[in-house]
C-alpha cells in the first residue's frame, strides 16, 4: 500500500496483465489510481467506493475513460446482481471477514474468472488465516500465492 490507499506498482502491473480483455469489478476505488491502470487492458471496470471525498477524486481521475464505471456506496449493495465478472479485485469491504461476504464475492465471478486479494504477508500458513482458508480451501476455487515484492504477496484464485 502507498499512503494506506493505493495498491503498489507491482500489484497494479499484475492486475493490468490479469485484467486483459476481462470485465472487472474493483472493491474499494480509493482515489482511482488502480482502476485507471486496470482500465488500460480490461474490457470494462466497475469500481465502488463508499467515501464520498475519495469518489470525487476518483471520478475526476477516471473521467474520459470510457470503459470505467465509478460507483459510490457500499460495494455489496452496488454490485449485487451485477456481473458476472472475469476478475474481482478485493481491496475494500472484506472485513470483518465472514462467509456471507465471500458468497457475495463468489456470486460476482464467472466460471474461469479470477479473484485477486493483495496486501497479504508472504508465506503464512493457511490454517488460522481467514482469507487464506477461504481462497485456498473452498472447493469452488483453485488459488495460488504470488510474491509481488519480498514482503507483499497476492493471492489469485480462479473460479472452477
Ligand atoms: C485499499 S483502499 C482501495 C485502493 C484502490 N483499490 C487502489 O488500489 O487504488 C480500500 C478502500 O475501500 C473502501 N471501502 C471499505 N469498505 C468499503 C465498502 N463496504 N464499500 C465500498 N468501499 C469500501 C475504503 O473507503 C478505501 O478507500
PDB file of C-alpha atoms and ligand atoms in Angstrom:
ATOM      1  CA  UNK A   1       0.000   0.000   0.000  1.00  0.00           C
ATOM      2  CA  UNK A   2       1.108   3.555  -0.589  1.00  0.00           C
ATOM      3  CA  UNK A   3      -0.302   6.169   1.748  1.00  0.00           C
ATOM      4  CA  UNK A   4      -2.619   3.448   3.041  1.00  0.00           C
ATOM      5  CA  UNK A   5      -4.854   3.696  -0.005  1.00  0.00           C
ATOM      6  CA  UNK A   6      -3.424   2.557  -3.298  1.00  0.00           C
ATOM      7  CA  UNK A   7      -2.109  -0.792  -4.494  1.00  0.00           C
ATOM      8  CA  UNK A   8       1.663  -0.811  -5.009  1.00  0.00           C
ATOM      9  CA  UNK A   9       3.033  -0.608  -8.588  1.00  0.00           C
ATOM     10  CA  UNK A  10       3.937  -4.320  -8.657  1.00  0.00           C
ATOM     11  CA  UNK A  11       0.341  -5.262  -7.828  1.00  0.00           C
ATOM     12  CA  UNK A  12      -1.008  -2.766 -10.347  1.00  0.00           C
ATOM     13  CA  UNK A  13       1.213  -4.313 -13.019  1.00  0.00           C
ATOM     14  CA  UNK A  14      -0.061  -7.794 -12.158  1.00  0.00           C
ATOM     15  CA  UNK A  15      -3.657  -6.589 -12.307  1.00  0.00           C
ATOM     16  CA  UNK A  16      -3.066  -4.955 -15.687  1.00  0.00           C
ATOM     17  CA  UNK A  17      -1.956  -8.352 -17.005  1.00  0.00           C
ATOM     18  CA  UNK A  18      -4.689 -10.428 -15.370  1.00  0.00           C
ATOM     19  CA  UNK A  19      -7.454  -7.979 -16.353  1.00  0.00           C
ATOM     20  CA  UNK A  20      -6.719  -8.035 -20.074  1.00  0.00           C
ATOM     21  CA  UNK A  21      -9.923  -8.458 -22.053  1.00  0.00           C
ATOM     22  CA  UNK A  22     -11.998  -9.084 -18.936  1.00  0.00           C
ATOM     23  CA  UNK A  23     -14.925  -7.343 -17.293  1.00  0.00           C
ATOM     24  CA  UNK A  24     -13.573  -6.306 -13.884  1.00  0.00           C
ATOM     25  CA  UNK A  25     -15.059  -5.262 -10.534  1.00  0.00           C
ATOM     26  CA  UNK A  26     -12.922  -3.418  -8.009  1.00  0.00           C
ATOM     27  CA  UNK A  27     -13.992  -3.394  -4.356  1.00  0.00           C
ATOM     28  CA  UNK A  28     -12.666  -0.110  -2.974  1.00  0.00           C
ATOM     29  CA  UNK A  29     -11.760   2.552  -5.539  1.00  0.00           C
ATOM     30  CA  UNK A  30      -9.952   4.900  -3.160  1.00  0.00           C
ATOM     31  CA  UNK A  31      -8.590   7.613  -5.487  1.00  0.00           C
ATOM     32  CA  UNK A  32      -8.987   5.624  -8.696  1.00  0.00           C
ATOM     33  CA  UNK A  33      -5.301   5.037  -9.351  1.00  0.00           C
ATOM     34  CA  UNK A  34      -5.505   1.265  -9.736  1.00  0.00           C
ATOM     35  CA  UNK A  35      -8.807   1.497 -11.618  1.00  0.00           C
ATOM     36  CA  UNK A  36      -7.044   3.667 -14.193  1.00  0.00           C
ATOM     37  CA  UNK A  37      -4.284   1.058 -14.540  1.00  0.00           C
ATOM     38  CA  UNK A  38      -6.741  -1.822 -14.892  1.00  0.00           C
ATOM     39  CA  UNK A  39      -8.695   0.158 -17.486  1.00  0.00           C
ATOM     40  CA  UNK A  40      -5.630   0.116 -19.766  1.00  0.00           C
ATOM     41  CA  UNK A  41      -6.273  -3.565 -20.612  1.00  0.00           C
ATOM     42  CA  UNK A  42      -9.698  -4.529 -19.227  1.00  0.00           C
ATOM     43  CA  UNK A  43     -12.792  -4.601 -21.405  1.00  0.00           C
ATOM     44  CA  UNK A  44     -14.633  -2.791 -18.617  1.00  0.00           C
ATOM     45  CA  UNK A  45     -14.238  -1.976 -14.939  1.00  0.00           C
ATOM     46  CA  UNK A  46     -16.871  -1.166 -12.340  1.00  0.00           C
ATOM     47  CA  UNK A  47     -15.282   0.260  -9.208  1.00  0.00           C
ATOM     48  CA  UNK A  48     -17.037   1.048  -5.929  1.00  0.00           C
ATOM     49  CA  UNK A  49     -16.048   3.394  -3.098  1.00  0.00           C
ATOM     50  CA  UNK A  50     -18.054   4.432  -0.052  1.00  0.00           C
ATOM     51  CA  UNK A  51     -16.065   7.535   0.918  1.00  0.00           C
ATOM     52  CA  UNK A  52     -17.622  10.481  -0.973  1.00  0.00           C
ATOM     53  CA  UNK A  53     -14.434  12.553  -0.919  1.00  0.00           C
ATOM     54  CA  UNK A  54     -12.464   9.684  -2.463  1.00  0.00           C
ATOM     55  CA  UNK A  55     -15.211   9.130  -5.012  1.00  0.00           C
ATOM     56  CA  UNK A  56     -14.957  12.763  -6.099  1.00  0.00           C
ATOM     57  CA  UNK A  57     -11.189  12.489  -6.619  1.00  0.00           C
ATOM     58  CA  UNK A  58     -11.562   9.179  -8.441  1.00  0.00           C
ATOM     59  CA  UNK A  59     -14.308  10.499 -10.733  1.00  0.00           C
ATOM     60  CA  UNK A  60     -12.043  13.351 -11.765  1.00  0.00           C
ATOM     61  CA  UNK A  61      -9.133  10.977 -12.406  1.00  0.00           C
ATOM     62  CA  UNK A  62     -11.264   8.482 -14.335  1.00  0.00           C
ATOM     63  CA  UNK A  63     -13.280  10.981 -16.357  1.00  0.00           C
ATOM     64  CA  UNK A  64     -12.845  10.337 -20.043  1.00  0.00           C
ATOM     65  CA  UNK A  65     -12.054   6.639 -19.647  1.00  0.00           C
ATOM     66  CA  UNK A  66     -14.976   5.108 -21.492  1.00  0.00           C
ATOM     67  CA  UNK A  67     -14.609   1.627 -20.016  1.00  0.00           C
ATOM     68  CA  UNK A  68     -14.722   2.706 -16.342  1.00  0.00           C
ATOM     69  CA  UNK A  69     -17.882   2.983 -14.235  1.00  0.00           C
ATOM     70  CA  UNK A  70     -17.160   4.547 -10.830  1.00  0.00           C
ATOM     71  CA  UNK A  71     -19.926   3.965  -8.286  1.00  0.00           C
ATOM     72  CA  UNK A  72     -20.460   5.460  -4.833  1.00  0.00           C
ATOM     73  CA  UNK A  73     -21.758   3.435  -1.898  1.00  0.00           C
ATOM     74  CA  UNK A  74     -21.344   0.106  -0.192  1.00  0.00           C
ATOM     75  CA  UNK A  75     -19.674  -2.350  -2.514  1.00  0.00           C
ATOM     76  CA  UNK A  76     -22.036  -5.227  -1.708  1.00  0.00           C
ATOM     77  CA  UNK A  77     -25.117  -3.100  -2.346  1.00  0.00           C
ATOM     78  CA  UNK A  78     -23.739  -1.562  -5.525  1.00  0.00           C
ATOM     79  CA  UNK A  79     -22.538  -4.828  -7.045  1.00  0.00           C
ATOM     80  CA  UNK A  80     -25.463  -7.036  -6.047  1.00  0.00           C
ATOM     81  CA  UNK A  81     -26.970  -8.505  -9.209  1.00  0.00           C
ATOM     82  CA  UNK A  82     -24.151  -7.153 -11.383  1.00  0.00           C
ATOM     83  CA  UNK A  83     -21.727  -9.252 -13.383  1.00  0.00           C
ATOM     84  CA  UNK A  84     -20.634 -11.898 -13.796  1.00  0.00           C
ATOM     85  CA  UNK A  85     -17.123 -10.505 -13.873  1.00  0.00           C
ATOM     86  CA  UNK A  86     -13.941 -12.037 -15.204  1.00  0.00           C
ATOM     87  CA  UNK A  87     -11.920 -10.543 -12.352  1.00  0.00           C
ATOM     88  CA  UNK A  88     -12.865  -9.185  -8.924  1.00  0.00           C
ATOM     89  CA  UNK A  89     -10.162  -7.209  -7.140  1.00  0.00           C
ATOM     90  CA  UNK A  90     -10.934  -7.486  -3.428  1.00  0.00           C
ATOM     91  CA  UNK A  91      -9.372  -4.336  -1.976  1.00  0.00           C
ATOM     92  CA  UNK A  92     -12.006  -2.950   0.390  1.00  0.00           C
ATOM     93  CA  UNK A  93     -15.059  -4.009   2.337  1.00  0.00           C
ATOM     94  CA  UNK A  94     -13.880  -7.518   3.203  1.00  0.00           C
ATOM     95  CA  UNK A  95     -13.531  -7.055   6.937  1.00  0.00           C
ATOM     96  CA  UNK A  96     -14.902  -8.341   9.171  1.00  0.00           C
ATOM     97  CA  UNK A  97     -14.458 -11.458   7.047  1.00  0.00           C
ATOM     98  CA  UNK A  98     -17.455 -13.763   7.078  1.00  0.00           C
ATOM     99  CA  UNK A  99     -18.910 -16.418   4.812  1.00  0.00           C
ATOM    100  CA  UNK A 100     -21.748 -14.201   3.563  1.00  0.00           C
ATOM    101  CA  UNK A 101     -19.211 -11.711   2.181  1.00  0.00           C
ATOM    102  CA  UNK A 102     -17.312 -14.487   0.415  1.00  0.00           C
ATOM    103  CA  UNK A 103     -20.552 -15.830  -1.028  1.00  0.00           C
ATOM    104  CA  UNK A 104     -21.434 -12.353  -2.320  1.00  0.00           C
ATOM    105  CA  UNK A 105     -17.989 -12.065  -3.922  1.00  0.00           C
ATOM    106  CA  UNK A 106     -18.182 -15.555  -5.453  1.00  0.00           C
ATOM    107  CA  UNK A 107     -21.588 -14.749  -6.926  1.00  0.00           C
ATOM    108  CA  UNK A 108     -19.918 -11.965  -8.928  1.00  0.00           C
ATOM    109  CA  UNK A 109     -17.294 -14.197 -10.556  1.00  0.00           C
ATOM    110  CA  UNK A 110     -17.884 -16.124 -13.772  1.00  0.00           C
ATOM    111  CA  UNK A 111     -16.516 -19.657 -14.201  1.00  0.00           C
ATOM    112  CA  UNK A 112     -12.872 -19.227 -15.151  1.00  0.00           C
ATOM    113  CA  UNK A 113     -12.931 -15.775 -13.582  1.00  0.00           C
ATOM    114  CA  UNK A 114     -10.381 -14.572 -11.048  1.00  0.00           C
ATOM    115  CA  UNK A 115     -10.462 -13.230  -7.508  1.00  0.00           C
ATOM    116  CA  UNK A 116      -7.395 -11.159  -6.613  1.00  0.00           C
ATOM    117  CA  UNK A 117      -6.570 -10.327  -2.989  1.00  0.00           C
ATOM    118  CA  UNK A 118      -3.485  -8.224  -2.324  1.00  0.00           C
ATOM    119  CA  UNK A 119      -1.842  -6.957   0.821  1.00  0.00           C
ATOM    120  CA  UNK A 120      -1.015 -10.435   2.124  1.00  0.00           C
ATOM    121  CA  UNK A 121       2.046 -11.250   4.247  1.00  0.00           C
ATOM    122  CA  UNK A 122       4.012 -13.850   2.268  1.00  0.00           C
ATOM    123  CA  UNK A 123       4.418 -17.461   3.295  1.00  0.00           C
ATOM    124  CA  UNK A 124       1.991 -17.583   6.180  1.00  0.00           C
ATOM    125  CA  UNK A 125       0.126 -20.837   6.926  1.00  0.00           C
ATOM    126  CA  UNK A 126      -3.373 -21.280   5.576  1.00  0.00           C
ATOM    127  CA  UNK A 127      -4.647 -22.585   8.915  1.00  0.00           C
ATOM    128  CA  UNK A 128      -5.911 -19.776  11.109  1.00  0.00           C
ATOM    129  CA  UNK A 129      -5.871 -17.140   8.341  1.00  0.00           C
ATOM    130  CA  UNK A 130      -9.483 -16.395   7.424  1.00  0.00           C
ATOM    131  CA  UNK A 131      -8.647 -15.032   3.953  1.00  0.00           C
ATOM    132  CA  UNK A 132      -6.307 -17.902   3.043  1.00  0.00           C
ATOM    133  CA  UNK A 133      -8.673 -20.526   4.440  1.00  0.00           C
ATOM    134  CA  UNK A 134     -11.419 -19.402   2.081  1.00  0.00           C
ATOM    135  CA  UNK A 135      -9.317 -18.798  -1.016  1.00  0.00           C
ATOM    136  CA  UNK A 136      -7.215 -21.965  -0.704  1.00  0.00           C
ATOM    137  CA  UNK A 137      -9.781 -24.387   0.694  1.00  0.00           C
ATOM    138  CA  UNK A 138     -13.106 -23.563  -0.902  1.00  0.00           C
ATOM    139  CA  UNK A 139     -13.683 -26.374  -3.414  1.00  0.00           C
ATOM    140  CA  UNK A 140     -15.157 -23.904  -5.904  1.00  0.00           C
ATOM    141  CA  UNK A 141     -11.762 -22.196  -6.206  1.00  0.00           C
ATOM    142  CA  UNK A 142      -8.148 -23.022  -7.021  1.00  0.00           C
ATOM    143  CA  UNK A 143      -5.669 -20.497  -5.624  1.00  0.00           C
ATOM    144  CA  UNK A 144      -2.009 -19.569  -5.830  1.00  0.00           C
ATOM    145  CA  UNK A 145       0.058 -17.171  -3.749  1.00  0.00           C
ATOM    146  CA  UNK A 146       2.294 -14.876  -5.800  1.00  0.00           C
ATOM    147  CA  UNK A 147       5.070 -12.675  -4.418  1.00  0.00           C
ATOM    148  CA  UNK A 148       4.620  -9.082  -5.561  1.00  0.00           C
ATOM    149  CA  UNK A 149       7.671  -7.941  -3.569  1.00  0.00           C
ATOM    150  CA  UNK A 150       9.766  -9.658  -0.900  1.00  0.00           C
ATOM    151  CA  UNK A 151       7.277  -8.630   1.761  1.00  0.00           C
ATOM    152  CA  UNK A 152       3.954  -8.446  -0.101  1.00  0.00           C
ATOM    153  CA  UNK A 153       2.005 -11.332  -1.565  1.00  0.00           C
ATOM    154  CA  UNK A 154      -1.082 -11.515  -3.737  1.00  0.00           C
ATOM    155  CA  UNK A 155      -3.465 -14.463  -3.776  1.00  0.00           C
ATOM    156  CA  UNK A 156      -5.036 -15.173  -7.140  1.00  0.00           C
ATOM    157  CA  UNK A 157      -7.917 -17.646  -7.189  1.00  0.00           C
ATOM    158  CA  UNK A 158      -9.811 -18.935 -10.207  1.00  0.00           C
ATOM    159  CA  UNK A 159     -13.456 -19.949 -10.018  1.00  0.00           C
ATOM    160  CA  UNK A 160     -13.719 -23.504 -11.360  1.00  0.00           C
TER     161      UNK A 160
HETATM  162  C1  LIG B   1      -7.062  -0.107  -0.004  1.00  0.00           C
HETATM  163  S1  LIG B   1      -8.204   1.103  -0.445  1.00  0.00           S
HETATM  164  C2  LIG B   1      -8.507   0.785  -2.177  1.00  0.00           C
HETATM  165  C3  LIG B   1      -7.344   1.114  -3.060  1.00  0.00           C
HETATM  166  C4  LIG B   1      -7.632   1.029  -4.540  1.00  0.00           C
HETATM  167  N1  LIG B   1      -8.170  -0.273  -4.888  1.00  0.00           N
HETATM  168  C5  LIG B   1      -6.359   1.281  -5.328  1.00  0.00           C
HETATM  169  O1  LIG B   1      -5.522   0.349  -5.397  1.00  0.00           O
HETATM  170  O2  LIG B   1      -6.166   2.399  -5.836  1.00  0.00           O
HETATM  171  C6  LIG B   1      -9.698   0.497   0.259  1.00  0.00           C
HETATM  172  C7  LIG B   1     -10.897   1.380   0.000  1.00  0.00           C
HETATM  173  O3  LIG B   1     -12.074   0.602   0.245  1.00  0.00           O
HETATM  174  C8  LIG B   1     -13.065   1.480   0.725  1.00  0.00           C
HETATM  175  N2  LIG B   1     -14.099   0.655   1.357  1.00  0.00           N
HETATM  176  C9  LIG B   1     -14.018  -0.022   2.525  1.00  0.00           C
HETATM  177  N3  LIG B   1     -15.161  -0.708   2.775  1.00  0.00           N
HETATM  178  C10 LIG B   1     -15.995  -0.448   1.721  1.00  0.00           C
HETATM  179  C11 LIG B   1     -17.313  -0.855   1.402  1.00  0.00           C
HETATM  180  N4  LIG B   1     -18.013  -1.673   2.190  1.00  0.00           N
HETATM  181  N5  LIG B   1     -17.862  -0.405   0.254  1.00  0.00           N
HETATM  182  C12 LIG B   1     -17.153   0.446  -0.570  1.00  0.00           C
HETATM  183  N6  LIG B   1     -15.890   0.864  -0.304  1.00  0.00           N
HETATM  184  C13 LIG B   1     -15.307   0.420   0.820  1.00  0.00           C
HETATM  185  C14 LIG B   1     -12.298   2.404   1.663  1.00  0.00           C
HETATM  186  O4  LIG B   1     -13.005   3.616   1.861  1.00  0.00           O
HETATM  187  C15 LIG B   1     -10.975   2.587   0.925  1.00  0.00           C
HETATM  188  O5  LIG B   1     -10.954   3.765   0.155  1.00  0.00           O
END
